[in-house]
Amino acid sequence: MTTPEALLSPLLSPPRLRREDEFELLCALSGTKLSPGRLERIADWNLAAIDWSEFMRLAGHHGVLPLAARNLIEHRGGESGRGLSAEIERALRSAYEANLRRSLWFTAELARIMRHFERWQFRAVPYKGPVLAQSLYCDVGLRSFSDLDFLISPVDFERAKRALAEIGYRPAADLTPAFERLGLRTGYERSFDGAAGKNLVELQWALVPHFYGVDWRVEDLLAGAGRTVVGGCEVACLSPEDSLLALCLHAAKHLWTRLIWLADIAETLRLPLVDYTQVLSRARELGIARILGVSFWLVKNVLHGELPKPAEYMVAADPLVATLGSEFAERLALDTAYDFESTEYFRLIMKLRERRGDRWRYLGRLVWTPGAGDVAAVRLPEALFPLYRIVRIGRLAGKIFA
């Protein structure tokens, strides 16, 4: 992959439109408090070599458009000669303002939903979305999101669904009670549509599907939650330690294919009160220490972010971290998509688990745990639900031998 130095030096790299220019500029811009080195890179960047249509597309795809827009305007706007053109600056301001309006609507909706949940007297913890934007970026307009996520205990799912129905939200998919019970055992989330659009709310009773083999009880997350204020409403929030682990796990599930997930991790690492002893202990307990190591490696080598000493230790402790990180970084820079139901994806997820037992558990659950695709392929009566294992094996075999 082209180095930042080659991109920044006109002597080494004559100005011309290249895909790496847009991606590397996005990496430099994806942070709330930029280091002097990153500010110098941005100040010296040859903006005339940027394909702005490609830049806007990539920034939207990676979820960092409002953050990149704010930083570009602040550090290269209003200049003469080598600064942003008036047209590009207007487009960036428009993108930020559009995201701010959408984020403010979601923030108000989060407060409305949480107040309603409290009337139903069950515990829900919102995470990602407005809570993450406020706690990490201190500005809900700087992070883009398209839904509201709530962690709940699976025993509270029916109550949460009825509570959402009272304020106009309906399940995105029409499932019978039997299939909903199956989903509570083998899945991890349910999407809901509202008057303003589809898939606006997600109820989650686990951070990842059951077959990933990461047995982190959502009740432990709920018990460890703190409090914060978002949109003038006090709501529950994950502890900084649990949030860091959850963000790394979520990014790994998607193989770190968007810059915003790295930016979230980088901003969490900047928080002053993270107990890394607790983070490392929980990561080892769950068998996701390698996932954290790769996440931190990518923050350092893709975003050029600074790591606290405990994070540096987790990167250095596992020799496979750098190898895997390099592979994911190259795919990220090339904007190469993964097939998340392919043998390649399953192989990579297995390599991300450092313990042999976790790899075998993942493989076993992958084979035996039916997913949404299996249920969609064949509709069975509840008495025959055990046969979904056969459906699962057949569909996996079809992918392997296709």
mmCIF file of C-alpha atoms in Angstrom:
data_model
loop_
_atom_site.group_PDB
_atom_site.id
_atom_site.type_symbol
_atom_site.label_atom_id
_atom_site.label_comp_id
_atom_site.label_asym_id
_atom_site.label_seq_id
_atom_site.Cartn_x
_atom_site.Cartn_y
_atom_site.Cartn_z
ATOM 1 C CA MET A 1 0.000 0.000 0.000
ATOM 2 C CA THR A 2 1.269 3.493 -0.810
ATOM 3 C CA THR A 3 2.894 5.184 2.172
ATOM 4 C CA PRO A 4 1.690 8.535 3.539
ATOM 5 C CA GLU A 5 5.082 10.051 2.754
ATOM 6 C CA ALA A 6 4.738 9.107 -0.913
ATOM 7 C CA LEU A 7 1.308 10.666 -1.004
ATOM 8 C CA LEU A 8 2.386 13.900 0.636
ATOM 9 C CA SER A 9 5.619 14.625 -1.246
ATOM 10 C CA PRO A 10 5.282 16.089 -4.753
ATOM 11 C CA LEU A 11 8.902 15.065 -5.382
ATOM 12 C CA LEU A 12 8.158 11.399 -4.735
ATOM 13 C CA SER A 13 4.634 11.428 -6.136
ATOM 14 C CA PRO A 14 3.722 13.934 -8.879
ATOM 15 C CA PRO A 15 0.175 15.283 -8.394
ATOM 16 C CA ARG A 16 -2.392 13.085 -10.094
ATOM 17 C CA LEU A 17 -5.757 11.634 -9.167
ATOM 18 C CA ARG A 18 -5.312 8.360 -7.302
ATOM 19 C CA ARG A 19 -7.644 6.460 -5.078
ATOM 20 C CA GLU A 20 -5.082 6.339 -2.268
ATOM 21 C CA ASP A 21 -5.073 10.146 -2.038
ATOM 22 C CA GLU A 22 -8.728 10.267 -1.018
ATOM 23 C CA PHE A 23 -8.480 7.368 1.425
ATOM 24 C CA GLU A 24 -5.295 8.598 3.123
ATOM 25 C CA LEU A 25 -6.775 12.086 3.488
ATOM 26 C CA LEU A 26 -9.835 10.558 5.145
ATOM 27 C CA CYS A 27 -7.585 8.692 7.566
ATOM 28 C CA ALA A 28 -5.803 11.902 8.499
ATOM 29 C CA LEU A 29 -9.123 13.698 9.077
ATOM 30 C CA SER A 30 -10.861 10.978 11.124
ATOM 31 C CA GLY A 31 -10.375 12.266 14.657
ATOM 32 C CA THR A 32 -11.713 14.907 17.030
ATOM 33 C CA LYS A 33 -8.392 16.178 18.383
ATOM 34 C CA LEU A 34 -5.730 15.831 15.718
ATOM 35 C CA SER A 35 -2.079 15.471 16.667
ATOM 36 C CA PRO A 36 0.451 18.060 15.451
ATOM 37 C CA GLY A 37 1.755 15.530 12.942
ATOM 38 C CA ARG A 38 -1.693 14.957 11.447
ATOM 39 C CA LEU A 39 -2.374 18.700 11.355
ATOM 40 C CA GLU A 40 0.892 19.243 9.475
ATOM 41 C CA ARG A 41 -0.039 16.551 6.945
ATOM 42 C CA ILE A 42 -3.441 18.149 6.382
ATOM 43 C CA ALA A 43 -1.913 21.614 6.036
ATOM 44 C CA ASP A 44 0.562 20.375 3.400
ATOM 45 C CA TRP A 45 -1.905 18.224 1.447
ATOM 46 C CA ASN A 46 -2.198 19.015 -2.248
ATOM 47 C CA LEU A 47 -5.986 19.365 -2.400
ATOM 48 C CA ALA A 48 -5.834 19.950 -6.149
ATOM 49 C CA ALA A 49 -4.963 16.257 -6.525
ATOM 50 C CA ILE A 50 -8.157 15.126 -4.800
ATOM 51 C CA ASP A 51 -11.074 13.682 -6.754
ATOM 52 C CA TRP A 52 -13.787 15.301 -4.648
ATOM 53 C CA SER A 53 -16.599 13.128 -5.956
ATOM 54 C CA GLU A 54 -14.629 10.060 -4.892
ATOM 55 C CA PHE A 55 -13.713 11.696 -1.580
ATOM 56 C CA MET A 56 -17.372 12.395 -0.752
ATOM 57 C CA ARG A 57 -18.374 8.878 -1.765
ATOM 58 C CA LEU A 58 -15.663 7.273 0.351
ATOM 59 C CA ALA A 59 -16.355 9.531 3.329
ATOM 60 C CA GLY A 60 -20.038 8.606 3.214
ATOM 61 C CA HIS A 61 -19.272 4.908 2.839
ATOM 62 C CA HIS A 62 -16.862 4.962 5.779
ATOM 63 C CA GLY A 63 -19.232 6.980 7.978
ATOM 64 C CA VAL A 64 -16.745 9.822 8.565
ATOM 65 C CA LEU A 65 -18.142 12.506 6.243
ATOM 66 C CA PRO A 66 -19.303 14.936 8.976
ATOM 67 C CA LEU A 67 -16.059 14.506 10.914
ATOM 68 C CA ALA A 68 -13.904 14.948 7.806
ATOM 69 C CA ALA A 69 -15.984 17.950 6.719
ATOM 70 C CA ARG A 70 -15.556 19.707 10.074
ATOM 71 C CA ASN A 71 -11.800 19.129 10.124
ATOM 72 C CA LEU A 72 -11.244 20.155 6.509
ATOM 73 C CA ILE A 73 -13.236 23.358 6.911
ATOM 74 C CA GLU A 74 -11.502 24.182 10.181
ATOM 75 C CA HIS A 75 -7.957 23.514 8.956
ATOM 76 C CA ARG A 76 -8.118 24.232 5.208
ATOM 77 C CA GLY A 77 -11.226 26.352 4.737
ATOM 78 C CA GLY A 78 -11.218 30.042 3.911
ATOM 79 C CA GLU A 79 -7.679 29.972 2.547
ATOM 80 C CA SER A 80 -6.578 31.441 -0.751
ATOM 81 C CA GLY A 81 -4.602 29.510 -3.308
ATOM 82 C CA ARG A 82 -4.110 26.099 -1.700
ATOM 83 C CA GLY A 83 -7.282 25.953 0.405
ATOM 84 C CA LEU A 84 -10.705 24.491 -0.262
ATOM 85 C CA SER A 85 -12.632 25.944 -3.149
ATOM 86 C CA ALA A 86 -15.839 27.744 -2.229
ATOM 87 C CA GLU A 87 -17.872 25.044 -3.982
ATOM 88 C CA ILE A 88 -16.251 22.177 -2.061
ATOM 89 C CA GLU A 89 -16.531 24.052 1.230
ATOM 90 C CA ARG A 90 -20.249 24.602 0.649
ATOM 91 C CA ALA A 91 -20.719 20.904 -0.139
ATOM 92 C CA LEU A 92 -18.878 19.896 3.037
ATOM 93 C CA ARG A 93 -20.896 22.307 5.182
ATOM 94 C CA SER A 94 -24.096 21.022 3.637
ATOM 95 C CA ALA A 95 -23.109 17.409 4.385
ATOM 96 C CA TYR A 96 -22.331 18.242 8.014
ATOM 97 C CA GLU A 97 -25.562 20.190 8.496
ATOM 98 C CA ALA A 98 -27.681 17.435 6.920
ATOM 99 C CA ASN A 99 -26.137 14.887 9.264
ATOM 100 C CA LEU A 100 -26.643 17.209 12.226
ATOM 101 C CA ARG A 101 -30.356 17.556 11.480
ATOM 102 C CA ARG A 102 -30.728 13.781 11.202
ATOM 103 C CA SER A 103 -28.692 13.193 14.353
ATOM 104 C CA LEU A 104 -30.759 15.696 16.333
ATOM 105 C CA TRP A 105 -33.939 13.889 15.273
ATOM 106 C CA PHE A 106 -32.472 10.566 16.412
ATOM 107 C CA THR A 107 -31.343 12.158 19.699
ATOM 108 C CA ALA A 108 -34.830 13.453 20.420
ATOM 109 C CA GLU A 109 -36.292 10.077 19.488
ATOM 110 C CA LEU A 110 -33.829 8.311 21.795
ATOM 111 C CA ALA A 111 -35.009 10.456 24.710
ATOM 112 C CA ARG A 112 -38.665 9.756 23.847
ATOM 113 C CA ILE A 113 -38.130 5.997 23.648
ATOM 114 C CA MET A 114 -36.098 5.844 26.857
ATOM 115 C CA ARG A 115 -38.779 7.764 28.780
ATOM 116 C CA HIS A 116 -41.363 5.304 27.502
ATOM 117 C CA PHE A 117 -39.195 2.308 28.421
ATOM 118 C CA GLU A 118 -38.874 3.693 31.944
ATOM 119 C CA ARG A 119 -42.663 3.801 32.258
ATOM 120 C CA TRP A 120 -42.674 0.096 31.411
ATOM 121 C CA GLN A 121 -40.092 -0.449 34.166
ATOM 122 C CA PHE A 122 -37.506 -2.590 32.429
ATOM 123 C CA ARG A 123 -33.849 -1.862 31.867
ATOM 124 C CA ALA A 124 -32.502 -0.831 28.466
ATOM 125 C CA VAL A 125 -29.065 0.559 27.653
ATOM 126 C CA PRO A 126 -28.712 2.590 24.461
ATOM 127 C CA TYR A 127 -25.301 2.279 22.862
ATOM 128 C CA LYS A 128 -23.647 3.493 19.670
ATOM 129 C CA GLY A 129 -25.749 6.200 17.968
ATOM 130 C CA PRO A 130 -26.320 9.468 19.888
ATOM 131 C CA VAL A 131 -24.802 8.147 23.133
ATOM 132 C CA LEU A 132 -21.521 7.337 21.395
ATOM 133 C CA ALA A 133 -21.559 10.585 19.414
ATOM 134 C CA GLN A 134 -22.041 12.657 22.560
ATOM 135 C CA SER A 135 -19.620 10.788 24.819
ATOM 136 C CA LEU A 136 -16.757 10.434 22.323
ATOM 137 C CA TYR A 137 -17.185 13.298 19.841
ATOM 138 C CA CYS A 138 -18.952 15.829 22.120
ATOM 139 C CA ASP A 139 -21.134 16.734 19.130
ATOM 140 C CA VAL A 140 -23.937 14.513 17.816
ATOM 141 C CA GLY A 141 -23.406 16.075 14.404
ATOM 142 C CA LEU A 142 -19.874 14.665 14.071
ATOM 143 C CA ARG A 143 -20.889 11.016 13.874
ATOM 144 C CA SER A 144 -23.325 9.545 11.380
ATOM 145 C CA PHE A 145 -25.718 6.734 12.327
ATOM 146 C CA SER A 146 -28.886 5.320 10.831
ATOM 147 C CA ASP A 147 -30.660 3.663 13.766
ATOM 148 C CA LEU A 148 -30.965 3.471 17.535
ATOM 149 C CA ASP A 149 -29.598 0.391 19.312
ATOM 150 C CA PHE A 150 -30.838 -0.754 22.719
ATOM 151 C CA LEU A 151 -29.373 -3.582 24.785
ATOM 152 C CA ILE A 152 -32.023 -5.470 26.758
ATOM 153 C CA SER A 153 -32.310 -8.737 28.613
ATOM 154 C CA PRO A 154 -33.962 -11.396 26.445
ATOM 155 C CA VAL A 155 -36.590 -11.887 29.165
ATOM 156 C CA ASP A 156 -37.692 -8.286 28.556
ATOM 157 C CA PHE A 157 -38.029 -8.607 24.772
ATOM 158 C CA GLU A 158 -41.827 -8.986 24.689
ATOM 159 C CA ARG A 159 -42.318 -6.024 27.013
ATOM 160 C CA ALA A 160 -39.920 -3.907 24.952
ATOM 161 C CA LYS A 161 -41.747 -4.854 21.760
ATOM 162 C CA ARG A 162 -45.114 -3.870 23.253
ATOM 163 C CA ALA A 163 -43.637 -0.616 24.556
ATOM 164 C CA LEU A 164 -42.330 0.254 21.087
ATOM 165 C CA ALA A 165 -45.712 -0.594 19.550
ATOM 166 C CA GLU A 166 -47.378 1.995 21.795
ATOM 167 C CA ILE A 167 -45.255 4.750 20.240
ATOM 168 C CA GLY A 168 -45.570 3.630 16.633
ATOM 169 C CA TYR A 169 -42.802 1.080 16.051
ATOM 170 C CA ARG A 170 -43.477 -2.297 14.458
ATOM 171 C CA PRO A 171 -41.137 -5.247 13.789
ATOM 172 C CA ALA A 172 -39.451 -4.943 10.400
ATOM 173 C CA ALA A 173 -40.147 -8.620 9.674
ATOM 174 C CA ASP A 174 -43.418 -10.380 10.415
ATOM 175 C CA LEU A 175 -42.496 -13.408 12.537
ATOM 176 C CA THR A 176 -44.724 -15.826 14.384
ATOM 177 C CA PRO A 177 -44.191 -16.198 18.155
ATOM 178 C CA ALA A 178 -42.437 -19.520 17.523
ATOM 179 C CA PHE A 179 -39.888 -17.960 15.166
ATOM 180 C CA GLU A 180 -39.367 -15.073 17.587
ATOM 181 C CA ARG A 181 -38.561 -17.562 20.345
ATOM 182 C CA LEU A 182 -36.099 -19.276 18.001
ATOM 183 C CA GLY A 183 -34.493 -15.913 17.285
ATOM 184 C CA LEU A 184 -34.098 -15.191 20.991
ATOM 185 C CA ARG A 185 -32.154 -18.454 21.349
ATOM 186 C CA THR A 186 -30.006 -18.291 18.244
ATOM 187 C CA GLY A 187 -29.970 -14.638 17.118
ATOM 188 C CA TYR A 188 -29.109 -11.372 18.809
ATOM 189 C CA GLU A 189 -31.272 -8.530 17.454
ATOM 190 C CA ARG A 190 -34.664 -7.504 16.068
ATOM 191 C CA SER A 191 -35.244 -4.433 13.875
ATOM 192 C CA PHE A 192 -38.271 -2.134 14.049
ATOM 193 C CA ASP A 193 -39.777 0.302 11.556
ATOM 194 C CA GLY A 194 -41.358 3.638 12.442
ATOM 195 C CA ALA A 195 -43.321 6.383 10.761
ATOM 196 C CA ALA A 196 -40.061 8.077 9.743
ATOM 197 C CA GLY A 197 -38.581 5.041 7.995
ATOM 198 C CA LYS A 198 -37.502 1.420 8.118
ATOM 199 C CA ASN A 199 -35.079 -0.225 10.540
ATOM 200 C CA LEU A 200 -34.902 2.799 12.821
ATOM 201 C CA VAL A 201 -34.694 0.869 16.098
ATOM 202 C CA GLU A 202 -32.873 -2.330 17.047
ATOM 203 C CA LEU A 203 -33.459 -4.334 20.203
ATOM 204 C CA GLN A 204 -30.386 -6.430 20.961
ATOM 205 C CA TRP A 205 -30.081 -9.143 23.603
ATOM 206 C CA ALA A 206 -26.459 -9.966 22.693
ATOM 207 C CA LEU A 207 -23.580 -8.114 21.041
ATOM 208 C CA VAL A 208 -22.983 -10.759 18.381
ATOM 209 C CA PRO A 209 -24.924 -13.809 17.172
ATOM 210 C CA HIS A 210 -24.731 -16.974 19.270
ATOM 211 C CA PHE A 211 -22.575 -18.851 16.761
ATOM 212 C CA TYR A 212 -19.635 -16.441 17.229
ATOM 213 C CA GLY A 213 -18.980 -18.200 20.520
ATOM 214 C CA VAL A 214 -18.428 -15.019 22.569
ATOM 215 C CA ASP A 215 -20.520 -15.756 25.635
ATOM 216 C CA TRP A 216 -20.778 -12.296 27.135
ATOM 217 C CA ARG A 217 -24.044 -12.139 29.087
ATOM 218 C CA VAL A 218 -26.010 -9.003 28.325
ATOM 219 C CA GLU A 219 -27.104 -8.977 31.978
ATOM 220 C CA ASP A 220 -23.464 -8.279 32.915
ATOM 221 C CA LEU A 221 -23.405 -5.325 30.528
ATOM 222 C CA LEU A 222 -26.645 -3.977 31.995
ATOM 223 C CA ALA A 223 -25.373 -4.406 35.555
ATOM 224 C CA GLY A 224 -22.144 -2.523 34.796
ATOM 225 C CA ALA A 225 -23.845 0.397 33.049
ATOM 226 C CA GLY A 226 -23.418 3.990 34.182
ATOM 227 C CA ARG A 227 -25.417 7.118 33.449
ATOM 228 C CA THR A 228 -24.995 9.985 30.992
ATOM 229 C CA VAL A 229 -27.043 12.848 29.574
ATOM 230 C CA VAL A 230 -28.018 12.888 25.899
ATOM 231 C CA GLY A 231 -30.451 15.380 24.425
ATOM 232 C CA GLY A 232 -31.321 16.680 27.874
ATOM 233 C CA CYS A 233 -32.348 13.198 29.030
ATOM 234 C CA GLU A 234 -30.411 11.116 31.543
ATOM 235 C CA VAL A 235 -29.978 7.600 30.180
ATOM 236 C CA ALA A 236 -28.012 4.474 30.967
ATOM 237 C CA CYS A 237 -24.732 3.924 29.099
ATOM 238 C CA LEU A 238 -22.065 1.250 28.907
ATOM 239 C CA SER A 239 -19.010 1.696 31.083
ATOM 240 C CA PRO A 240 -15.919 2.934 29.181
ATOM 241 C CA GLU A 241 -14.347 -0.522 29.539
ATOM 242 C CA ASP A 242 -17.397 -2.395 28.251
ATOM 243 C CA SER A 243 -17.860 0.160 25.481
ATOM 244 C CA LEU A 244 -14.280 -0.338 24.276
ATOM 245 C CA LEU A 245 -14.706 -4.112 24.234
ATOM 246 C CA ALA A 246 -18.080 -3.851 22.487
ATOM 247 C CA LEU A 247 -16.726 -1.484 19.823
ATOM 248 C CA CYS A 248 -13.798 -3.793 19.056
ATOM 249 C CA LEU A 249 -16.099 -6.803 18.895
ATOM 250 C CA HIS A 250 -18.538 -5.010 16.577
ATOM 251 C CA ALA A 251 -15.714 -3.861 14.272
ATOM 252 C CA ALA A 252 -14.268 -7.382 14.176
ATOM 253 C CA LYS A 253 -17.640 -8.880 13.268
ATOM 254 C CA HIS A 254 -17.528 -6.668 10.156
ATOM 255 C CA LEU A 255 -13.751 -7.210 9.678
ATOM 256 C CA TRP A 256 -12.993 -3.510 10.219
ATOM 257 C CA THR A 257 -14.380 -2.482 6.814
ATOM 258 C CA ARG A 258 -15.313 1.114 7.784
ATOM 259 C CA LEU A 259 -13.113 3.884 9.161
ATOM 260 C CA ILE A 260 -15.769 5.122 11.592
ATOM 261 C CA TRP A 261 -15.390 1.951 13.653
ATOM 262 C CA LEU A 262 -11.657 2.604 13.983
ATOM 263 C CA ALA A 263 -12.352 6.242 14.833
ATOM 264 C CA ASP A 264 -14.747 5.160 17.601
ATOM 265 C CA ILE A 265 -12.079 2.902 19.086
ATOM 266 C CA ALA A 266 -9.424 5.606 18.771
ATOM 267 C CA GLU A 267 -11.618 8.153 20.553
ATOM 268 C CA THR A 268 -12.397 5.657 23.335
ATOM 269 C CA LEU A 269 -8.664 5.049 23.819
ATOM 270 C CA ARG A 270 -8.301 8.793 24.449
ATOM 271 C CA LEU A 271 -10.650 8.702 27.444
ATOM 272 C CA PRO A 272 -8.678 9.344 30.637
ATOM 273 C CA LEU A 273 -10.439 6.914 32.994
ATOM 274 C CA VAL A 274 -10.385 3.585 31.127
ATOM 275 C CA ASP A 275 -9.306 0.747 33.428
ATOM 276 C CA TYR A 276 -7.115 -1.303 31.084
ATOM 277 C CA THR A 277 -6.508 -3.979 33.695
ATOM 278 C CA GLN A 278 -10.239 -4.667 33.625
ATOM 279 C CA VAL A 279 -10.327 -4.470 29.823
ATOM 280 C CA LEU A 280 -7.515 -6.996 29.428
ATOM 281 C CA SER A 281 -8.970 -9.311 32.060
ATOM 282 C CA ARG A 282 -12.405 -9.330 30.402
ATOM 283 C CA ALA A 283 -10.880 -9.741 26.927
ATOM 284 C CA ARG A 284 -8.932 -12.799 28.075
ATOM 285 C CA GLU A 285 -11.999 -14.194 29.824
ATOM 286 C CA LEU A 286 -14.050 -13.854 26.626
ATOM 287 C CA GLY A 287 -11.221 -15.015 24.356
ATOM 288 C CA ILE A 288 -11.125 -11.781 22.322
ATOM 289 C CA ALA A 289 -7.686 -10.432 23.263
ATOM 290 C CA ARG A 290 -6.514 -10.886 19.663
ATOM 291 C CA ILE A 291 -9.536 -8.933 18.402
ATOM 292 C CA LEU A 292 -8.558 -6.044 20.668
ATOM 293 C CA GLY A 293 -4.938 -6.286 19.529
ATOM 294 C CA VAL A 294 -5.885 -6.102 15.843
ATOM 295 C CA SER A 295 -8.253 -3.187 16.544
ATOM 296 C CA PHE A 296 -5.495 -1.243 18.292
ATOM 297 C CA TRP A 297 -2.959 -2.104 15.557
ATOM 298 C CA LEU A 298 -5.341 -0.693 12.940
ATOM 299 C CA VAL A 299 -5.887 2.490 14.964
ATOM 300 C CA LYS A 300 -2.134 3.013 15.083
ATOM 301 C CA ASN A 301 -1.273 2.030 11.516
ATOM 302 C CA VAL A 302 -4.337 3.178 9.554
ATOM 303 C CA LEU A 303 -5.430 6.261 11.487
ATOM 304 C CA HIS A 304 -1.899 6.946 12.790
ATOM 305 C CA GLY A 305 -3.387 7.345 16.254
ATOM 306 C CA GLU A 306 -1.440 7.205 19.489
ATOM 307 C CA LEU A 307 -1.995 4.216 21.752
ATOM 308 C CA PRO A 308 -1.786 4.130 25.543
ATOM 309 C CA LYS A 309 0.862 1.781 26.892
ATOM 310 C CA PRO A 310 -1.570 -1.042 27.818
ATOM 311 C CA ALA A 311 -2.934 -1.024 24.265
ATOM 312 C CA GLU A 312 0.610 -1.158 22.885
ATOM 313 C CA TYR A 313 1.214 -4.174 25.118
ATOM 314 C CA MET A 314 -1.830 -5.987 23.720
ATOM 315 C CA VAL A 315 -0.584 -5.348 20.172
ATOM 316 C CA ALA A 316 2.903 -6.648 20.933
ATOM 317 C CA ALA A 317 1.766 -9.655 22.978
ATOM 318 C CA ASP A 318 0.415 -11.633 20.002
ATOM 319 C CA PRO A 319 2.671 -12.120 16.930
ATOM 320 C CA LEU A 320 -0.365 -12.738 14.694
ATOM 321 C CA VAL A 321 -1.833 -9.295 15.395
ATOM 322 C CA ALA A 322 0.425 -7.452 12.942
ATOM 323 C CA THR A 323 -0.048 -10.095 10.240
ATOM 324 C CA LEU A 324 -3.830 -9.981 10.487
ATOM 325 C CA GLY A 325 -3.849 -6.214 10.880
ATOM 326 C CA SER A 326 -1.844 -5.776 7.674
ATOM 327 C CA GLU A 327 -4.317 -7.953 5.769
ATOM 328 C CA PHE A 328 -7.335 -6.031 7.034
ATOM 329 C CA ALA A 329 -5.650 -2.662 6.469
ATOM 330 C CA GLU A 330 -4.917 -3.514 2.842
ATOM 331 C CA ARG A 331 -8.497 -4.622 2.215
ATOM 332 C CA LEU A 332 -9.783 -1.488 3.941
ATOM 333 C CA ALA A 333 -7.643 0.823 1.785
ATOM 334 C CA LEU A 334 -8.696 -0.964 -1.386
ATOM 335 C CA ASP A 335 -12.380 -0.801 -0.351
ATOM 336 C CA THR A 336 -12.630 -4.547 -0.977
ATOM 337 C CA ALA A 337 -15.919 -6.053 0.145
ATOM 338 C CA TYR A 338 -16.256 -9.345 1.980
ATOM 339 C CA ASP A 339 -18.933 -11.944 1.507
ATOM 340 C CA PHE A 340 -20.014 -12.371 5.123
ATOM 341 C CA GLU A 341 -21.430 -15.812 4.423
ATOM 342 C CA SER A 342 -18.324 -17.123 2.665
ATOM 343 C CA THR A 343 -15.732 -19.637 3.769
ATOM 344 C CA GLU A 344 -13.147 -16.824 3.611
ATOM 345 C CA TYR A 345 -15.080 -14.851 6.199
ATOM 346 C CA PHE A 346 -15.505 -17.876 8.484
ATOM 347 C CA ARG A 347 -11.779 -18.631 8.167
ATOM 348 C CA LEU A 348 -10.823 -15.083 9.167
ATOM 349 C CA ILE A 349 -13.159 -15.061 12.162
ATOM 350 C CA MET A 350 -11.582 -18.305 13.349
ATOM 351 C CA LYS A 351 -8.089 -16.812 13.022
ATOM 352 C CA LEU A 352 -9.184 -13.900 15.203
ATOM 353 C CA ARG A 353 -9.730 -16.213 18.186
ATOM 354 C CA GLU A 354 -6.546 -16.872 20.113
ATOM 355 C CA ARG A 355 -7.697 -19.973 21.996
ATOM 356 C CA ARG A 356 -8.141 -23.324 20.291
ATOM 357 C CA GLY A 357 -11.241 -24.076 22.361
ATOM 358 C CA ASP A 358 -12.923 -20.861 21.203
ATOM 359 C CA ARG A 359 -12.145 -21.708 17.594
ATOM 360 C CA TRP A 360 -13.732 -25.140 17.949
ATOM 361 C CA ARG A 361 -16.758 -23.681 19.728
ATOM 362 C CA TYR A 362 -17.171 -21.133 16.954
ATOM 363 C CA LEU A 363 -16.902 -23.823 14.295
ATOM 364 C CA GLY A 364 -19.374 -26.085 16.068
ATOM 365 C CA ARG A 365 -21.932 -23.348 16.563
ATOM 366 C CA LEU A 366 -21.419 -22.102 13.015
ATOM 367 C CA VAL A 367 -22.380 -25.528 11.714
ATOM 368 C CA TRP A 368 -25.242 -26.227 14.108
ATOM 369 C CA THR A 369 -26.848 -22.826 14.812
ATOM 370 C CA PRO A 370 -29.565 -21.865 12.310
ATOM 371 C CA GLY A 371 -29.570 -18.276 11.124
ATOM 372 C CA ALA A 372 -32.047 -15.920 9.491
ATOM 373 C CA GLY A 373 -31.054 -17.178 6.043
ATOM 374 C CA ASP A 374 -31.825 -20.766 6.998
ATOM 375 C CA VAL A 375 -35.235 -19.819 8.376
ATOM 376 C CA ALA A 376 -35.976 -17.774 5.248
ATOM 377 C CA ALA A 377 -34.966 -20.698 3.013
ATOM 378 C CA VAL A 378 -37.347 -23.206 4.624
ATOM 379 C CA ARG A 379 -40.344 -22.533 6.868
ATOM 380 C CA LEU A 380 -40.830 -25.407 9.311
ATOM 381 C CA PRO A 381 -43.430 -25.886 12.041
ATOM 382 C CA GLU A 382 -42.117 -25.404 15.578
ATOM 383 C CA ALA A 383 -42.128 -29.127 16.306
ATOM 384 C CA LEU A 384 -39.608 -29.591 13.468
ATOM 385 C CA PHE A 385 -37.284 -26.715 14.402
ATOM 386 C CA PRO A 386 -34.447 -29.166 15.232
ATOM 387 C CA LEU A 387 -34.347 -29.965 11.511
ATOM 388 C CA TYR A 388 -33.012 -26.454 10.866
ATOM 389 C CA ARG A 389 -29.620 -27.914 11.763
ATOM 390 C CA ILE A 390 -29.862 -30.066 8.671
ATOM 391 C CA VAL A 391 -30.937 -27.053 6.608
ATOM 392 C CA ARG A 392 -27.969 -25.159 8.029
ATOM 393 C CA ILE A 393 -25.470 -27.887 7.147
ATOM 394 C CA GLY A 394 -26.900 -28.184 3.638
ATOM 395 C CA ARG A 395 -26.650 -24.454 2.973
ATOM 396 C CA LEU A 396 -23.087 -24.285 4.345
ATOM 397 C CA ALA A 397 -22.062 -27.249 2.222
ATOM 398 C CA GLY A 398 -23.520 -25.505 -0.802
ATOM 399 C CA LYS A 399 -21.339 -22.458 -0.128
ATOM 400 C CA ILE A 400 -18.209 -24.529 0.434
ATOM 401 C CA PHE A 401 -18.562 -26.638 -2.713
ATOM 402 C CA ALA A 402 -20.125 -24.010 -4.976
#
